Coordinates of C-alpha atoms in Angstrom, one line a residue:
M1 CA 24.5 14.8 -18.8
L2 CA 21.8 14.6 -21.4
E3 CA 21.8 17.2 -24.2
R4 CA 19.4 20.1 -23.9
R5 CA 18.1 21.5 -27.1
P6 CA 14.9 23.1 -28.4
P7 CA 11.8 20.8 -28.7
L8 CA 11.9 18.8 -31.9
P9 CA 8.6 19.2 -33.8
G10 CA 7.0 15.9 -34.7
T11 CA 9.5 13.8 -32.6
P12 CA 7.5 11.4 -30.6
T13 CA 8.1 10.6 -27.0
A14 CA 6.7 7.2 -27.9
D15 CA 5.3 5.5 -31.0
A16 CA 1.7 6.0 -29.7
D17 CA -0.7 6.9 -32.6
G18 CA -3.4 4.6 -31.4
S19 CA -2.3 1.6 -33.4
E20 CA -0.5 0.1 -30.4
T21 CA -3.8 -0.5 -28.8
S22 CA -4.6 -3.2 -31.2
D23 CA -1.4 -5.1 -30.2
V24 CA -2.3 -5.1 -26.5
P25 CA -3.8 -8.5 -25.6
F26 CA -7.5 -8.2 -25.1
G27 CA -7.3 -9.3 -21.5
A28 CA -4.4 -6.9 -20.8
L29 CA -6.1 -3.8 -22.2
E30 CA -8.1 -2.9 -19.1
P31 CA -5.2 -3.4 -16.6
S32 CA -3.0 -1.4 -19.0
V33 CA -5.5 1.5 -18.8
G34 CA -5.4 1.0 -15.0
I35 CA -1.6 1.6 -15.1
R36 CA -2.0 4.8 -17.1
D37 CA -4.7 6.0 -14.6
W38 CA -2.4 5.1 -11.7
L39 CA 0.5 7.1 -13.3
L40 CA -1.7 10.1 -13.9
G41 CA -3.2 10.0 -10.4
E42 CA -1.4 8.4 -7.5
G43 CA 1.9 8.1 -9.4
A44 CA 2.0 11.8 -10.1
R45 CA 1.7 12.5 -6.4
I46 CA 4.2 10.0 -5.0
D47 CA 6.8 11.9 -3.0
K48 CA 9.9 10.2 -4.5
A49 CA 10.6 9.3 -8.1
E50 CA 12.2 6.1 -6.9
R51 CA 8.9 4.9 -5.5
M52 CA 7.1 5.8 -8.7
L53 CA 9.6 3.7 -10.7
E54 CA 9.3 0.8 -8.3
G55 CA 5.5 1.1 -8.4
L56 CA 5.4 1.1 -12.2
A57 CA 7.6 -2.0 -12.4
E58 CA 5.5 -3.9 -9.9
R59 CA 2.3 -3.1 -11.8
L60 CA 3.8 -4.2 -15.1
I61 CA 4.8 -7.5 -13.5
D62 CA 1.3 -7.9 -12.2
I63 CA -0.2 -7.8 -15.7
G64 CA 2.4 -10.2 -17.1
V65 CA 5.2 -8.0 -18.4
P66 CA 8.4 -9.8 -17.2
V67 CA 10.3 -6.7 -16.1
D68 CA 13.4 -7.5 -14.0
R69 CA 15.1 -4.2 -14.4
A70 CA 13.9 -0.6 -15.1
S71 CA 15.9 2.6 -15.2
T72 CA 15.5 6.2 -16.0
A73 CA 18.0 8.9 -17.0
I74 CA 16.7 12.4 -16.4
D75 CA 18.4 15.7 -17.3
T76 CA 18.3 18.1 -14.4
L77 CA 18.6 21.8 -13.8
H78 CA 20.8 21.6 -10.7
S79 CA 23.9 23.6 -9.6
E80 CA 25.8 20.4 -8.5
Y81 CA 25.0 17.8 -11.0
A82 CA 23.8 17.5 -14.6
G83 CA 21.5 14.5 -14.4
V84 CA 20.2 11.7 -12.2
G85 CA 19.8 8.0 -13.0
R86 CA 17.6 5.6 -11.1
V87 CA 17.8 1.9 -11.5
W88 CA 15.2 -0.6 -10.1
T89 CA 15.9 -4.3 -10.0
R90 CA 13.5 -7.0 -8.9
N91 CA 15.7 -8.2 -6.1
G92 CA 17.7 -5.0 -5.3
G93 CA 15.1 -2.2 -5.2
V94 CA 16.1 1.2 -6.4
T95 CA 19.5 2.8 -6.5
V96 CA 20.2 6.5 -7.5
R97 CA 23.2 7.9 -9.2
L98 CA 24.0 11.5 -9.7
F99 CA 25.9 12.6 -12.9
P100 CA 28.3 15.5 -12.3
H101 CA 28.7 18.4 -14.7
G102 CA 31.6 17.9 -17.1
S103 CA 33.2 15.9 -19.8
R104 CA 33.1 12.5 -18.0
S105 CA 29.3 12.5 -17.8
Q106 CA 29.1 13.6 -21.5
E107 CA 31.5 10.8 -22.6
A108 CA 29.5 8.2 -20.6
Y109 CA 26.3 9.4 -22.3
L110 CA 27.8 9.1 -25.8
R111 CA 28.7 5.5 -25.1
S112 CA 25.1 4.7 -23.9
P113 CA 22.1 3.6 -25.8
F114 CA 20.4 6.9 -24.8
A115 CA 22.5 8.8 -27.3
E116 CA 21.3 6.5 -30.0
V117 CA 17.5 6.8 -29.2
H118 CA 17.9 10.6 -28.9
R119 CA 19.6 10.8 -32.3
T120 CA 16.9 8.7 -34.0
G121 CA 13.9 9.5 -31.9
R122 CA 13.0 5.8 -32.1
W123 CA 12.9 2.9 -29.5
L124 CA 15.9 0.6 -29.3
I125 CA 15.0 -3.1 -28.7
L126 CA 18.0 -5.4 -28.2
D127 CA 18.1 -9.1 -28.1
L128 CA 21.2 -9.3 -26.0
S129 CA 22.2 -12.8 -27.2
E130 CA 22.7 -11.2 -30.7
T131 CA 24.2 -7.8 -29.5
P132 CA 28.0 -7.4 -29.6
D133 CA 29.6 -6.4 -26.3
D134 CA 31.0 -3.3 -27.8
A135 CA 27.7 -2.0 -29.1
Y136 CA 27.1 0.0 -25.9
A137 CA 29.0 0.3 -22.7
I138 CA 26.2 -1.3 -20.6
V139 CA 25.8 -4.4 -22.7
P140 CA 28.5 -6.6 -21.0
D141 CA 27.1 -5.8 -17.6
L142 CA 23.6 -6.7 -18.7
K143 CA 24.7 -10.0 -20.1
A144 CA 26.8 -10.8 -17.0
E145 CA 23.7 -10.2 -14.8
G146 CA 21.7 -12.6 -16.9
F147 CA 19.4 -10.2 -18.8
T148 CA 18.2 -11.4 -22.2
H149 CA 16.3 -8.5 -23.7
Y150 CA 16.7 -4.7 -23.3
V151 CA 14.4 -1.9 -24.4
V152 CA 15.3 1.8 -24.4
A153 CA 12.7 4.4 -25.0
P154 CA 13.4 8.2 -25.5
L155 CA 11.5 10.7 -23.5
F156 CA 11.5 14.2 -25.0
F157 CA 10.1 16.8 -22.7
T158 CA 8.5 20.0 -23.9
N159 CA 11.3 22.2 -22.5
G160 CA 13.7 20.5 -25.0
T161 CA 15.5 18.1 -22.6
Q162 CA 16.2 14.6 -23.8
N163 CA 15.6 11.9 -21.3
G164 CA 15.0 8.2 -21.3
I165 CA 13.7 5.0 -19.7
T166 CA 14.8 1.4 -20.1
F167 CA 13.3 -2.0 -19.3
A168 CA 15.2 -5.3 -19.2
T169 CA 14.2 -8.9 -18.6
K170 CA 15.8 -12.2 -17.7
C171 CA 13.0 -14.2 -19.3
P172 CA 14.5 -16.7 -21.8
T173 CA 12.1 -15.6 -24.5
G174 CA 12.6 -11.9 -23.8
F175 CA 9.9 -9.4 -24.2
E176 CA 7.1 -10.6 -26.5
R177 CA 5.3 -8.4 -29.0
E178 CA 2.4 -7.8 -26.6
H179 CA 4.7 -6.8 -23.8
I180 CA 6.3 -4.1 -26.1
A181 CA 2.8 -3.0 -27.0
I182 CA 1.8 -2.5 -23.4
L183 CA 5.0 -0.4 -22.8
R184 CA 4.2 1.7 -25.8
F185 CA 0.6 2.1 -24.6
I186 CA 1.5 3.5 -21.2
M187 CA 4.5 5.6 -22.4
P188 CA 2.8 8.9 -23.2
A189 CA 1.2 9.0 -19.7
L190 CA 4.5 8.0 -18.1
A191 CA 6.3 10.8 -20.0
A192 CA 3.7 13.4 -19.1
V193 CA 3.9 12.5 -15.4
M194 CA 7.7 12.4 -15.4
E195 CA 7.9 15.8 -17.0
M196 CA 5.5 17.3 -14.6
R197 CA 7.4 15.9 -11.6
V198 CA 10.8 16.9 -13.0
L199 CA 9.7 20.5 -13.7
N200 CA 8.1 20.9 -10.3
K201 CA 11.4 19.6 -8.7
Q202 CA 13.5 21.9 -10.8
L203 CA 11.3 24.9 -9.9
D204 CA 11.6 24.1 -6.3
H205 CA 15.4 23.6 -6.5
V206 CA 16.1 26.7 -8.6
L207 CA 14.0 29.0 -6.3
R208 CA 15.7 27.6 -3.2
V209 CA 19.2 28.1 -4.7
Y210 CA 18.6 31.7 -5.8
V211 CA 16.3 33.1 -3.1
G212 CA 16.8 30.9 0.0
D213 CA 14.8 28.3 1.8
E214 CA 12.1 30.4 3.4
P215 CA 11.6 32.8 0.5
H216 CA 11.3 30.0 -1.9
R217 CA 8.5 28.4 0.2
A218 CA 6.8 31.7 0.4
I219 CA 6.9 32.2 -3.4
L220 CA 5.6 28.7 -4.1
S221 CA 2.8 29.3 -1.7
G222 CA 1.7 32.3 -3.6
D223 CA 3.3 35.3 -1.8
I224 CA 4.3 37.1 -5.0
R225 CA 2.3 40.3 -4.7
R226 CA 4.3 43.5 -4.5
G227 CA 4.4 45.0 -1.0
Q228 CA 4.0 41.7 0.9
V229 CA 6.3 41.5 3.9
T230 CA 7.1 38.5 6.2
R231 CA 8.9 39.1 9.5
I232 CA 11.1 36.6 11.3
R233 CA 12.8 37.1 14.7
S234 CA 16.3 35.6 14.5
A235 CA 20.0 36.0 15.0
I236 CA 21.4 37.8 12.0
L237 CA 24.9 37.1 10.5
F238 CA 26.5 39.5 8.1
A239 CA 29.9 38.6 6.6
D240 CA 32.0 40.0 3.8
M241 CA 35.6 39.8 2.5
R242 CA 38.1 42.4 3.5
D243 CA 39.7 44.4 0.7
Y244 CA 37.8 42.5 -2.1
T245 CA 38.0 45.5 -4.4
R246 CA 41.7 45.8 -4.1
I247 CA 42.3 42.0 -4.3
S248 CA 40.1 41.5 -7.4
A249 CA 41.2 44.7 -9.2
D250 CA 43.5 43.0 -11.7
M251 CA 41.5 39.7 -11.9
T252 CA 39.5 38.5 -14.9
P253 CA 35.8 38.1 -14.2
E254 CA 36.4 34.3 -14.2
E255 CA 39.2 34.6 -11.6
A256 CA 37.0 36.9 -9.4
V257 CA 34.1 34.4 -9.5
A258 CA 36.5 31.6 -8.6
L259 CA 37.8 33.7 -5.7
L260 CA 34.3 34.3 -4.4
N261 CA 33.3 30.7 -4.7
V262 CA 36.2 29.5 -2.6
F263 CA 35.3 32.3 0.0
F264 CA 31.7 31.2 0.1
D265 CA 32.7 27.6 0.5
C266 CA 34.3 28.7 3.8
L267 CA 31.1 30.6 4.8
V268 CA 28.1 28.6 3.8
P269 CA 28.7 25.0 5.2
P270 CA 29.3 26.3 8.8
I271 CA 26.1 28.4 8.5
E272 CA 24.0 25.6 7.3
G273 CA 25.7 23.2 9.7
E274 CA 24.4 25.2 12.6
G275 CA 20.8 25.5 11.1
G276 CA 21.2 28.9 9.5
E277 CA 19.8 30.0 6.2
V278 CA 21.7 32.2 3.6
L279 CA 19.1 34.7 2.6
K280 CA 21.1 36.9 0.2
Y281 CA 24.5 37.0 -1.5
L282 CA 25.7 40.6 -1.5
G283 CA 28.7 40.9 -3.9
D284 CA 31.6 39.8 -1.7
G285 CA 29.4 39.1 1.3
L286 CA 26.3 37.4 2.5
L287 CA 23.4 37.7 4.9
A288 CA 22.2 34.8 6.9
I289 CA 19.7 34.2 9.7
F290 CA 19.3 31.7 12.5
R291 CA 15.7 31.3 13.5
E292 CA 14.5 31.3 17.0
S293 CA 13.2 27.8 17.9
G294 CA 10.3 27.8 20.4
D295 CA 11.3 29.0 23.8
D296 CA 15.0 28.4 23.3
L297 CA 15.8 32.0 22.4
G298 CA 19.5 31.5 23.1
G299 CA 19.8 28.6 20.6
A300 CA 19.8 30.9 17.6
A301 CA 22.5 33.2 19.0
K302 CA 24.6 30.2 20.0
G303 CA 24.3 28.7 16.6
A304 CA 25.2 32.0 14.8
L305 CA 28.3 32.4 17.0
T306 CA 29.4 28.9 16.5
A307 CA 29.0 29.2 12.8
A308 CA 31.0 32.5 12.8
Q309 CA 33.8 30.8 14.7
H310 CA 33.9 27.9 12.2
I311 CA 33.9 30.4 9.3
L312 CA 37.1 32.0 10.6
A313 CA 38.7 28.6 11.1
A314 CA 37.7 27.5 7.6
I315 CA 39.3 30.7 6.1
D316 CA 42.4 30.0 8.1
E317 CA 42.6 26.5 6.7
A318 CA 42.0 27.8 3.1
N319 CA 44.7 30.3 3.5
A320 CA 47.1 27.7 4.9
L321 CA 46.4 25.5 1.8
H322 CA 46.9 28.4 -0.5
Q323 CA 43.4 28.1 -1.9
F324 CA 43.2 31.9 -2.4
P325 CA 45.6 33.9 -4.6
V326 CA 46.5 36.0 -1.6
P327 CA 45.6 35.6 2.1
I328 CA 42.0 36.5 2.8
Q329 CA 40.3 37.9 5.8
A330 CA 36.6 38.3 6.6
G331 CA 34.6 40.7 8.7
I332 CA 31.6 39.1 10.5
A333 CA 28.8 40.9 12.4
L334 CA 26.2 39.2 14.7
H335 CA 23.0 40.9 15.7
H336 CA 19.6 39.7 17.0
G337 CA 16.4 41.2 15.8
E338 CA 13.9 41.0 13.0
A339 CA 14.6 40.1 9.4
A340 CA 11.8 41.0 7.0
Y341 CA 11.3 39.6 3.5
G342 CA 9.7 42.1 1.2
N343 CA 8.4 41.9 -2.4
V344 CA 9.7 45.0 -4.0
G345 CA 10.0 46.1 -7.6
S346 CA 7.9 47.4 -10.4
G347 CA 5.5 45.8 -12.9
S348 CA 6.2 42.2 -13.5
R349 CA 9.8 42.4 -12.3
L350 CA 10.0 41.9 -8.6
D351 CA 12.8 41.0 -6.1
F352 CA 12.2 39.0 -3.0
T353 CA 14.7 40.9 -0.8
V354 CA 15.6 41.2 2.8
I355 CA 14.9 44.6 4.4
G356 CA 14.5 46.2 7.8
R357 CA 16.2 48.2 10.6
D358 CA 17.9 45.2 12.1
V359 CA 19.3 44.0 8.8
N360 CA 20.7 47.5 8.2
L361 CA 22.2 47.5 11.7
A362 CA 24.0 44.2 11.1
S363 CA 25.4 45.6 7.9
R364 CA 26.7 48.7 9.6
L365 CA 28.2 46.7 12.4
A366 CA 30.1 44.6 9.8
K367 CA 31.7 47.8 8.5
L368 CA 32.8 48.7 12.0
N369 CA 35.1 45.6 12.0
R370 CA 37.6 47.3 9.7
G371 CA 37.9 50.4 11.8
L372 CA 38.3 48.4 15.0
G373 CA 40.7 45.9 13.5
E374 CA 38.4 43.0 14.6
E375 CA 37.2 39.9 12.7
L376 CA 34.0 39.3 14.6
L377 CA 31.8 41.8 16.4
M378 CA 28.5 41.3 18.3
S379 CA 25.8 43.8 19.1
K380 CA 24.3 44.2 22.6
P381 CA 21.0 42.7 21.6
F382 CA 22.9 39.7 20.4
V383 CA 25.0 39.0 23.5
D384 CA 21.9 39.4 25.6
F385 CA 21.0 35.9 24.4
L386 CA 24.4 34.4 25.2
W387 CA 25.8 32.7 28.2
G388 CA 29.2 33.7 29.4
D389 CA 31.1 37.0 29.4
P390 CA 31.9 38.5 26.0
V391 CA 34.7 41.1 25.7
P392 CA 33.4 44.7 25.4
V393 CA 35.0 46.8 22.7
G394 CA 33.2 50.1 23.4
V395 CA 30.0 51.9 22.6
H396 CA 29.9 53.1 19.0
T397 CA 27.7 55.2 16.8
L398 CA 26.7 53.2 13.6
H399 CA 26.2 55.1 10.4
G400 CA 22.5 56.0 10.0
F401 CA 21.6 55.2 13.7
E402 CA 21.3 58.0 16.2
E403 CA 21.6 55.8 19.4
P404 CA 25.1 54.4 20.1
M405 CA 25.4 50.7 20.3
A406 CA 27.5 48.7 22.8
V407 CA 29.6 46.3 20.8
F408 CA 31.4 43.1 21.9
K409 CA 33.6 40.3 20.7
P410 CA 33.8 36.7 21.9
K411 CA 36.6 35.5 24.1
F412 CA 37.4 32.8 21.5
L413 CA 37.4 33.8 17.9
R414 CA 38.0 30.2 16.7
P415 CA 36.2 27.1 18.0
R416 CA 37.7 25.9 21.3
K417 CA 39.6 22.7 21.1
R418 CA 38.3 19.8 23.2
D419 CA 40.5 18.5 25.9

């Protein structure tokens, strides 16, 4: 949504060179310092940004700044959207809007006052009674809701992102000079806290997206030393696309990526819907686990089997809707055992990867699907946690394992329809 560029030397987040202090009314200076202290302390630790925005507005009102509306527009590093907007109103609380990637969000940004303050690096202060409706897209809406004065301040973060905050009032006289001075006085502290919160949120999100939920928590808690291993008992699901190499041989890289994204759209929602976690994308496949929960050891296996059945149904539907360039099939293996996260690598370049005998076994079991002409296979350790009578498909030697493994398939490959 908001343009990302290198930091601009000398461009202020706010006009705060100390002179604004002299404009703050004497009786308001101490409470204004109190707001700065609140931002840097409690405000920085509030769990949700909406609550911080609401708390800031309420504290400004308490010291006489007639804020009736406050909003923020923050650039994000997110796989699904480009930015997030939050709007607080005195009577309506806080609403949140996510701005998707793409031209529509960029066009909306260019029609907004944020584009102006980012271009100039200066605050924009509008007396709405004297502002033409076509000055900015938001102006007619502000007038219709009874706002009289509108202030837009740029927030330039140190990573180069351009963000912003606005304040609006319905007070007939608008924001007075001393009100603007108070806003300028608190703005550097507000910008610092917002950047800290945004960067922490982005780090959390990016790590979770690329390494998975549990590994990302481990990394953030300090488990980044080479050789550290964490073990988890779970049901293990391994799935990949049949004949991916042949199917993608004549595709451009962009077409191959689009193919994989549609395929993973069939896999990931059923896994997460049953409480599973995708630990690793492996080319045209993935590895996921379903954790054991307390004494309910069968719950993980049941969740993994249900997810696998819904995956096959989702692929059927995608094929029927011609979402793939050619009909696609998957091979899925289910096993129960121990997944181990390990920090491996050399020097300062490490990978938080999934290792262990049971992970390897699940991978070998998935390769057996093709030879047996089956879509879904389950190991003996996995079916030991299931109720019912799975269908045996023989005892097989898996590559790299000396002891043969009894292998099964479920009676129903797709979810059973309810009567």
